[in-house]
mmCIF file of C-alpha atoms in Angstrom:
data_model
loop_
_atom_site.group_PDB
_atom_site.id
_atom_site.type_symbol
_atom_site.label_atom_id
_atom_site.label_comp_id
_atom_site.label_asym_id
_atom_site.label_seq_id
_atom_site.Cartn_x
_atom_site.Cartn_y
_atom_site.Cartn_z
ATOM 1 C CA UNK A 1 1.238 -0.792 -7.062
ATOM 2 C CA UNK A 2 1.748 -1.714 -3.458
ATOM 3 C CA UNK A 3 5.501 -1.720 -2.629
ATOM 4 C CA UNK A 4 7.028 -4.876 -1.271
ATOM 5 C CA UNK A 5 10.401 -5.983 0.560
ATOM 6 C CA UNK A 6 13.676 -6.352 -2.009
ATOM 7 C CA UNK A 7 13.322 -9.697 -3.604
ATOM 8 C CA UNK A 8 17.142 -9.621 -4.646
ATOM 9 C CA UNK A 9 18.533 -13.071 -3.083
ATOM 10 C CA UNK A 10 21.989 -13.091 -4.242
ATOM 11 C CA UNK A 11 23.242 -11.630 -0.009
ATOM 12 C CA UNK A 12 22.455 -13.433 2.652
ATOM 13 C CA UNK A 13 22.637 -11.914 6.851
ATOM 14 C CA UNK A 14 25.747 -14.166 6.498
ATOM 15 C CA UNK A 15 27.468 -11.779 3.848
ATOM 16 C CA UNK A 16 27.017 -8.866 5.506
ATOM 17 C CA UNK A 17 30.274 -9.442 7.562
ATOM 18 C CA UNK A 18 32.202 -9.530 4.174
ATOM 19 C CA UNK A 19 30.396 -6.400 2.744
ATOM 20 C CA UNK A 20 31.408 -4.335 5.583
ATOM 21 C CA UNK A 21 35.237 -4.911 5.879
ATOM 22 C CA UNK A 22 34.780 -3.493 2.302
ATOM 23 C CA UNK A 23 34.569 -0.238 3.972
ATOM 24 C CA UNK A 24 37.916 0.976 5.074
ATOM 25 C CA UNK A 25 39.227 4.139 6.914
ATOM 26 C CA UNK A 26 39.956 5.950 9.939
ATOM 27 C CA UNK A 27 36.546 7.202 11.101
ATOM 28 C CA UNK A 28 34.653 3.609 10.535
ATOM 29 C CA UNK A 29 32.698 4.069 14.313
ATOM 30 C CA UNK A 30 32.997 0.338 14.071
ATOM 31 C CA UNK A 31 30.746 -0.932 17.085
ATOM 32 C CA UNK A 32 28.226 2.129 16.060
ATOM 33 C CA UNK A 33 27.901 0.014 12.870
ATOM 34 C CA UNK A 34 27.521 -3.419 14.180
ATOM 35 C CA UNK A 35 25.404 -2.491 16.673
ATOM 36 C CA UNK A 36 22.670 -1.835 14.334
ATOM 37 C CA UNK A 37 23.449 -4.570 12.078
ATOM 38 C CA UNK A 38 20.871 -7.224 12.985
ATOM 39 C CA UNK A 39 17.975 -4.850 13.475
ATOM 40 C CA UNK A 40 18.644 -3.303 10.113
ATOM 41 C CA UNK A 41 19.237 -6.562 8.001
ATOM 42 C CA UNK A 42 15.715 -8.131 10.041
ATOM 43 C CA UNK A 43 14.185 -4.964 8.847
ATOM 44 C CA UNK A 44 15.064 -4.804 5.667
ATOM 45 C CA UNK A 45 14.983 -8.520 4.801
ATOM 46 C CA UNK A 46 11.823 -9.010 6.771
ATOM 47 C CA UNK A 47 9.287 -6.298 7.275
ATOM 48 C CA UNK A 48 10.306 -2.780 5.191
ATOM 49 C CA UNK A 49 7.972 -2.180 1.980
ATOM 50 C CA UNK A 50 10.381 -0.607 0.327
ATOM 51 C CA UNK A 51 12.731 -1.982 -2.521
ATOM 52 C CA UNK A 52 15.460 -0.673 -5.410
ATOM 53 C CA UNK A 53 12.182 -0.161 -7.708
ATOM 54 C CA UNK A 54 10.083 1.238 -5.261
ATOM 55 C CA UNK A 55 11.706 3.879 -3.239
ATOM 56 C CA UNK A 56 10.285 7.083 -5.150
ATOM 57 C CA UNK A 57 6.953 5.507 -4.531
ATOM 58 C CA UNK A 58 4.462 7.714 -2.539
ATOM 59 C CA UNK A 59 3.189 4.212 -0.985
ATOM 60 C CA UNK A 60 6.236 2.886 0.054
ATOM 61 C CA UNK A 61 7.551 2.438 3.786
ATOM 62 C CA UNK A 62 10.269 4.688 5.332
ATOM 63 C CA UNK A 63 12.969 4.257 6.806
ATOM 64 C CA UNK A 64 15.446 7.290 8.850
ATOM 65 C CA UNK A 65 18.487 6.107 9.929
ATOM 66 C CA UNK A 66 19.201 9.135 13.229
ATOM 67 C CA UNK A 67 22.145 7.056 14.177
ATOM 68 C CA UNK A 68 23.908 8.078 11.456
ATOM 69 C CA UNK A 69 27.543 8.452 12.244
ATOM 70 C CA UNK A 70 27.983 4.162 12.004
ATOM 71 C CA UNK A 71 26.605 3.888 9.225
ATOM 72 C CA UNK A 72 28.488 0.500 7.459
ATOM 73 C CA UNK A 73 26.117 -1.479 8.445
ATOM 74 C CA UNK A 74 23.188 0.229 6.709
ATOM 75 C CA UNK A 75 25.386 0.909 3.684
ATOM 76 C CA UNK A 76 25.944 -2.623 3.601
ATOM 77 C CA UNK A 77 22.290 -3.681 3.834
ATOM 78 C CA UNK A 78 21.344 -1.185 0.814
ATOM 79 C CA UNK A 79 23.869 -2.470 -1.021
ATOM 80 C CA UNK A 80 23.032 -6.267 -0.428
ATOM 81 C CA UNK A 81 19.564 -4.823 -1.253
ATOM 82 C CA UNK A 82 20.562 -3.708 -4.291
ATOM 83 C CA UNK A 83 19.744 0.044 -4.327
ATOM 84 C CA UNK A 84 23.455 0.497 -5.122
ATOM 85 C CA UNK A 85 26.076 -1.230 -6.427
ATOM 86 C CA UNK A 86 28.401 -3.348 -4.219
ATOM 87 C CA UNK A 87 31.709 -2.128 -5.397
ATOM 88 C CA UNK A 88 30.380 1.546 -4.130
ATOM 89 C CA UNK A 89 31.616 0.361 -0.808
ATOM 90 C CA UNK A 90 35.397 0.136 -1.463
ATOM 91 C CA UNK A 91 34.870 3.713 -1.929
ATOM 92 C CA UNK A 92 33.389 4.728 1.560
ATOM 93 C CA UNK A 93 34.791 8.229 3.315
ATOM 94 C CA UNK A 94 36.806 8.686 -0.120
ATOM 95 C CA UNK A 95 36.177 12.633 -2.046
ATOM 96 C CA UNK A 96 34.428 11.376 -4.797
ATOM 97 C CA UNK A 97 32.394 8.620 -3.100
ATOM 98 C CA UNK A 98 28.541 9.422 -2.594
ATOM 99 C CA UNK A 99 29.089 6.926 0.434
ATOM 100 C CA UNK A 100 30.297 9.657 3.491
ATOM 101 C CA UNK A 101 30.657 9.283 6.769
ATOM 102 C CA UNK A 102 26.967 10.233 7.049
ATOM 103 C CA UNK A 103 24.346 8.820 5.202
ATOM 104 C CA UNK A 104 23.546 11.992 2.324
ATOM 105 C CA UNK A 105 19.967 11.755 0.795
ATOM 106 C CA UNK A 106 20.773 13.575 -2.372
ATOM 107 C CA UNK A 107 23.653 11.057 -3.082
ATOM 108 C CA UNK A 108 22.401 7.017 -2.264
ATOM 109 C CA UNK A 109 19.290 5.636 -3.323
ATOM 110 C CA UNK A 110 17.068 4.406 -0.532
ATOM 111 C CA UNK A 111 17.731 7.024 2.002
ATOM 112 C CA UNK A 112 15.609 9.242 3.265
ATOM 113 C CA UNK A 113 17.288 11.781 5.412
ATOM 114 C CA UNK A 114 20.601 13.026 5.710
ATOM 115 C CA UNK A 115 21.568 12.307 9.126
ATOM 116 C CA UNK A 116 24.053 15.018 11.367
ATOM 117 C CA UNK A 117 23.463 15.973 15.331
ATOM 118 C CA UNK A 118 22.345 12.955 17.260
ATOM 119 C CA UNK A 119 18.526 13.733 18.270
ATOM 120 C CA UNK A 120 16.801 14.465 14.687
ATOM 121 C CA UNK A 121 15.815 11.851 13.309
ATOM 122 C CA UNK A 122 12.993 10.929 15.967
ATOM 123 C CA UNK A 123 11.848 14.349 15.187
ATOM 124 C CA UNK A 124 11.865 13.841 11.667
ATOM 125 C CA UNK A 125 10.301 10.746 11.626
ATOM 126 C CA UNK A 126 7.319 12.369 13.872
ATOM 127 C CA UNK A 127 6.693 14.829 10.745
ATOM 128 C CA UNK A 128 6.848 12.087 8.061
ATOM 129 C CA UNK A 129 3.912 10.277 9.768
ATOM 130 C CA UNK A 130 1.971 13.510 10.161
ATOM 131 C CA UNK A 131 2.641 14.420 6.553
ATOM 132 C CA UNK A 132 1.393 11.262 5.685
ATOM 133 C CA UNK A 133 -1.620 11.125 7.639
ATOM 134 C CA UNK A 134 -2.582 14.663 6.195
ATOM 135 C CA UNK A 135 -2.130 13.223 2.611
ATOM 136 C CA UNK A 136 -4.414 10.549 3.597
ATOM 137 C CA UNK A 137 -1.996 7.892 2.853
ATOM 138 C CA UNK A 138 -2.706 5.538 5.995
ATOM 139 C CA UNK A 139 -0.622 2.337 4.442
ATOM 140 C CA UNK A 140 2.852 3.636 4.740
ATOM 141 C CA UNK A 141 5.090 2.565 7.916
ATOM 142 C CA UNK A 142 7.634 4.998 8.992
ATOM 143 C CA UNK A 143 10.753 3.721 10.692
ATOM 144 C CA UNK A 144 13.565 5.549 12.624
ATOM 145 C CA UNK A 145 16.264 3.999 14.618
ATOM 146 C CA UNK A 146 18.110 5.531 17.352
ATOM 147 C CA UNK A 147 20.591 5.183 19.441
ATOM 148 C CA UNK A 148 19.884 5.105 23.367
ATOM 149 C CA UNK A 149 22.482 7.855 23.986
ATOM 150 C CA UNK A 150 20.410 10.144 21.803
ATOM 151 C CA UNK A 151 17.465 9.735 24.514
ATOM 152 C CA UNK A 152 19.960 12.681 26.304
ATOM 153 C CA UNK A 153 18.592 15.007 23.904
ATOM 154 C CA UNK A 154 15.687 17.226 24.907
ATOM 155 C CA UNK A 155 14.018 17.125 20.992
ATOM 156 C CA UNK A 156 13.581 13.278 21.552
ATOM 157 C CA UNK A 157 11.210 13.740 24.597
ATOM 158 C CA UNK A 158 9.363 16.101 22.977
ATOM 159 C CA UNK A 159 8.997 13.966 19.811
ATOM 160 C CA UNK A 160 7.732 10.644 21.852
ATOM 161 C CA UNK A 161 5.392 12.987 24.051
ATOM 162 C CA UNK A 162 3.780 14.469 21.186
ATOM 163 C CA UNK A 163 3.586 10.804 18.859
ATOM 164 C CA UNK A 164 1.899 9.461 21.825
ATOM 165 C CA UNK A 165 -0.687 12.163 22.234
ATOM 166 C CA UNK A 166 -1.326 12.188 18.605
ATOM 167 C CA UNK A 167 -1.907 8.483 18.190
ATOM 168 C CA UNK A 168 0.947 8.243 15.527
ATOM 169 C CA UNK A 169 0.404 4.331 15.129
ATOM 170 C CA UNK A 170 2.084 4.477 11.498
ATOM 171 C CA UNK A 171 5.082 4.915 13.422
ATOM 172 C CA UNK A 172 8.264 2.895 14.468
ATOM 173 C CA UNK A 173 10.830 2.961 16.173
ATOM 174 C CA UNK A 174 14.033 1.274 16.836
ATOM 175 C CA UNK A 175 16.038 2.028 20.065
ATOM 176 C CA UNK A 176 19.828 0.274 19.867
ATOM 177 C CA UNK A 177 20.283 -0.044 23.725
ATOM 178 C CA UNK A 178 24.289 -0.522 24.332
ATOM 179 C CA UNK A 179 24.060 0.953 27.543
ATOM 180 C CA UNK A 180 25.122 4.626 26.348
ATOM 181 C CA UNK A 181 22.863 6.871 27.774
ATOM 182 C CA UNK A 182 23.966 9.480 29.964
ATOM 183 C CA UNK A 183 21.017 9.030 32.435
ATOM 184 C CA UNK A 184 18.545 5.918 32.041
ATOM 185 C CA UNK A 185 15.356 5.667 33.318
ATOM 186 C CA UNK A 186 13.654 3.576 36.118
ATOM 187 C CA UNK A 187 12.096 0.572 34.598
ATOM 188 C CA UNK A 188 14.463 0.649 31.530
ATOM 189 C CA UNK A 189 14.075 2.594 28.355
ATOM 190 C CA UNK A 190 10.539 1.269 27.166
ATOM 191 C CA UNK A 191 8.920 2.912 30.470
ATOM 192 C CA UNK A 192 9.739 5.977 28.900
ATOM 193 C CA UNK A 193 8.193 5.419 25.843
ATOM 194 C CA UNK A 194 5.085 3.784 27.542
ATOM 195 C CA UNK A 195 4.655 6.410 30.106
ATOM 196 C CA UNK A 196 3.796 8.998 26.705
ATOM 197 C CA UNK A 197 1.197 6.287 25.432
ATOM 198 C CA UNK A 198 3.473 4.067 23.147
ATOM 199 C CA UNK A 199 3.226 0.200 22.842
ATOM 200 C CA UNK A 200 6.529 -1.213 23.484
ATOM 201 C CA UNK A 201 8.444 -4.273 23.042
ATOM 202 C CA UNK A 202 12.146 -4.980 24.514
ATOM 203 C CA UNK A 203 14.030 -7.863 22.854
ATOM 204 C CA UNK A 204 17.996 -9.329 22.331
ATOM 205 C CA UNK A 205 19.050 -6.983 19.722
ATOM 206 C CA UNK A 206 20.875 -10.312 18.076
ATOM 207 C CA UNK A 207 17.555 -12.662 17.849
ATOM 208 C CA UNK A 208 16.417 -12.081 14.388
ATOM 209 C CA UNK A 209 13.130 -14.159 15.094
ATOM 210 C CA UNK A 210 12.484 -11.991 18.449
ATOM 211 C CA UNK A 211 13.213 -8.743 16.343
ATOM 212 C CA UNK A 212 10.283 -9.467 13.377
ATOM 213 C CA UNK A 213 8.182 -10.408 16.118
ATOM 214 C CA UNK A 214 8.412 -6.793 17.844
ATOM 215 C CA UNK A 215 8.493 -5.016 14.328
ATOM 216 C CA UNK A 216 5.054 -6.901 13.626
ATOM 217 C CA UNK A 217 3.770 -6.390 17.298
ATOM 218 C CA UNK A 218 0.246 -5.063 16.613
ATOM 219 C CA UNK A 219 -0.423 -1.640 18.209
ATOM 220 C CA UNK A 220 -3.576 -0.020 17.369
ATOM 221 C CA UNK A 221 -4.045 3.591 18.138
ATOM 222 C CA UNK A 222 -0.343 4.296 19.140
ATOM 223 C CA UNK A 223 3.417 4.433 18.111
ATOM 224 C CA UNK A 224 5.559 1.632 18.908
ATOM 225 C CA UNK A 225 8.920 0.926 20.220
ATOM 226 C CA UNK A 226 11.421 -1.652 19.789
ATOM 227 C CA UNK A 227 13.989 -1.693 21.963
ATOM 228 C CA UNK A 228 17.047 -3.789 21.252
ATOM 229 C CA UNK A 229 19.375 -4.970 23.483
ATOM 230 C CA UNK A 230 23.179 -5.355 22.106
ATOM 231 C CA UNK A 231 26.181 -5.477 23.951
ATOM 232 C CA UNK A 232 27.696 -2.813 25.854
ATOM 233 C CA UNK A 233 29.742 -0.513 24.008
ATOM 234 C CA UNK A 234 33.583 -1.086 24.726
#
């Protein structure tokens, strides 16, 4: 069976607003969240093969969430998804509640990777296409977003050098660019990416048409890179 996109319609993009203030407490990393928010729901809605009855399949499409201390907005998303159930989120940061202030993999449904320091998921992601590849399952898309501040970290560089080299073109990924990086880069973040052999698209991280046309940017032969553009974090 060939894993397709949720086809629960009861959420909308519209009631994702109402789905997040849900989620209460004191260490929300608010614009974290909602800087992610559009490029996850266009993701999800859009392009992911991956659904509630589908996520234990060896077929299905991955996602890594590496910027993982914001992470309403994804929670939201599953849940609209339905691979949990909505009143979960009242419970968010609580003892008892699977729901913590990082994503857990052993707890929620849907996610892969239990996300801590800023810097692994890219990493990560680079050994789930491998793994993949050496399985011989060629179908599968693997998707990690990142923030732009976690392009400080040294294991990042290393990751995009080495997907580039290795022609990793079962792999995605999603820079949120908020203008948090430490250093930048001369030509903007996608020259970094392209300089290691990746294709590369930069778009407004708030134009859900202009993000499903990067995510379905052919790219034979190499990774890709979508690099979304939100506003600067306050």
């Amino acid at each position: 069976m060939t894993p397709t996109a949720p086809a629960d319609t009861r959420f909308r993009y519209e009631d994702l607003g109402g789905l997040m203030a849900l989620m209460t407490g004191a260490e929300k990393h608010g614009p974290a969240a909602t800087s992610t928010l559009d490029a996850l729901w266009v993701l999800y809605d859009r392009v992911l093969r991956v659904g509630p009855g589908s996520a234990g399949e060896p077929e299905r499409d991955r996602f890594l969430l590496s910027k993982g201390h914001g992470p309403m907005a994804y929670y939201a998303v599953l849940a609209a998804k339905g691979f949990f159930p909505v009143d979960w989120l009242s419970g968010f940061g609580a003892y008892d509640s699977p729901l913590g202030h990082h994503p857990d993999r052993t707890l929620i449904p849907g996610v892969e990777i239990g996300s801590g320091s800023l810097g692994h998921g890219l990493p990560l992601a680079v050994g789930s296409a491998l793994g993949l590849r050496a399985q011989g399952l060629t179908d599968p898309a693997v998707w990690v977003l990142i923030g732009d501040a976690e392009l400080d970290e040294g294991s990042n560089h290393e990751a995009i050098a080495y997907a580039g080299s290795a022609g990793l073109e079962r792999l995605h990924t999603i820079v949120i660019d908020n203008d948090s990086a430490t250093h930048g880069w001369r030509g903007g973040i996608a020259s970094r990416f392209e300089a290691a052999g990746w294709s590369s698209v930069t778009v407004d991280g708030r134009d859900h048409a202009a993000l499903q046309m990067a995510y379905t940017t052919p790219h034979p032969g190499r990774p890709h890179v979508v690099v979304a553009r939100v506003e600067k974090k306050q």
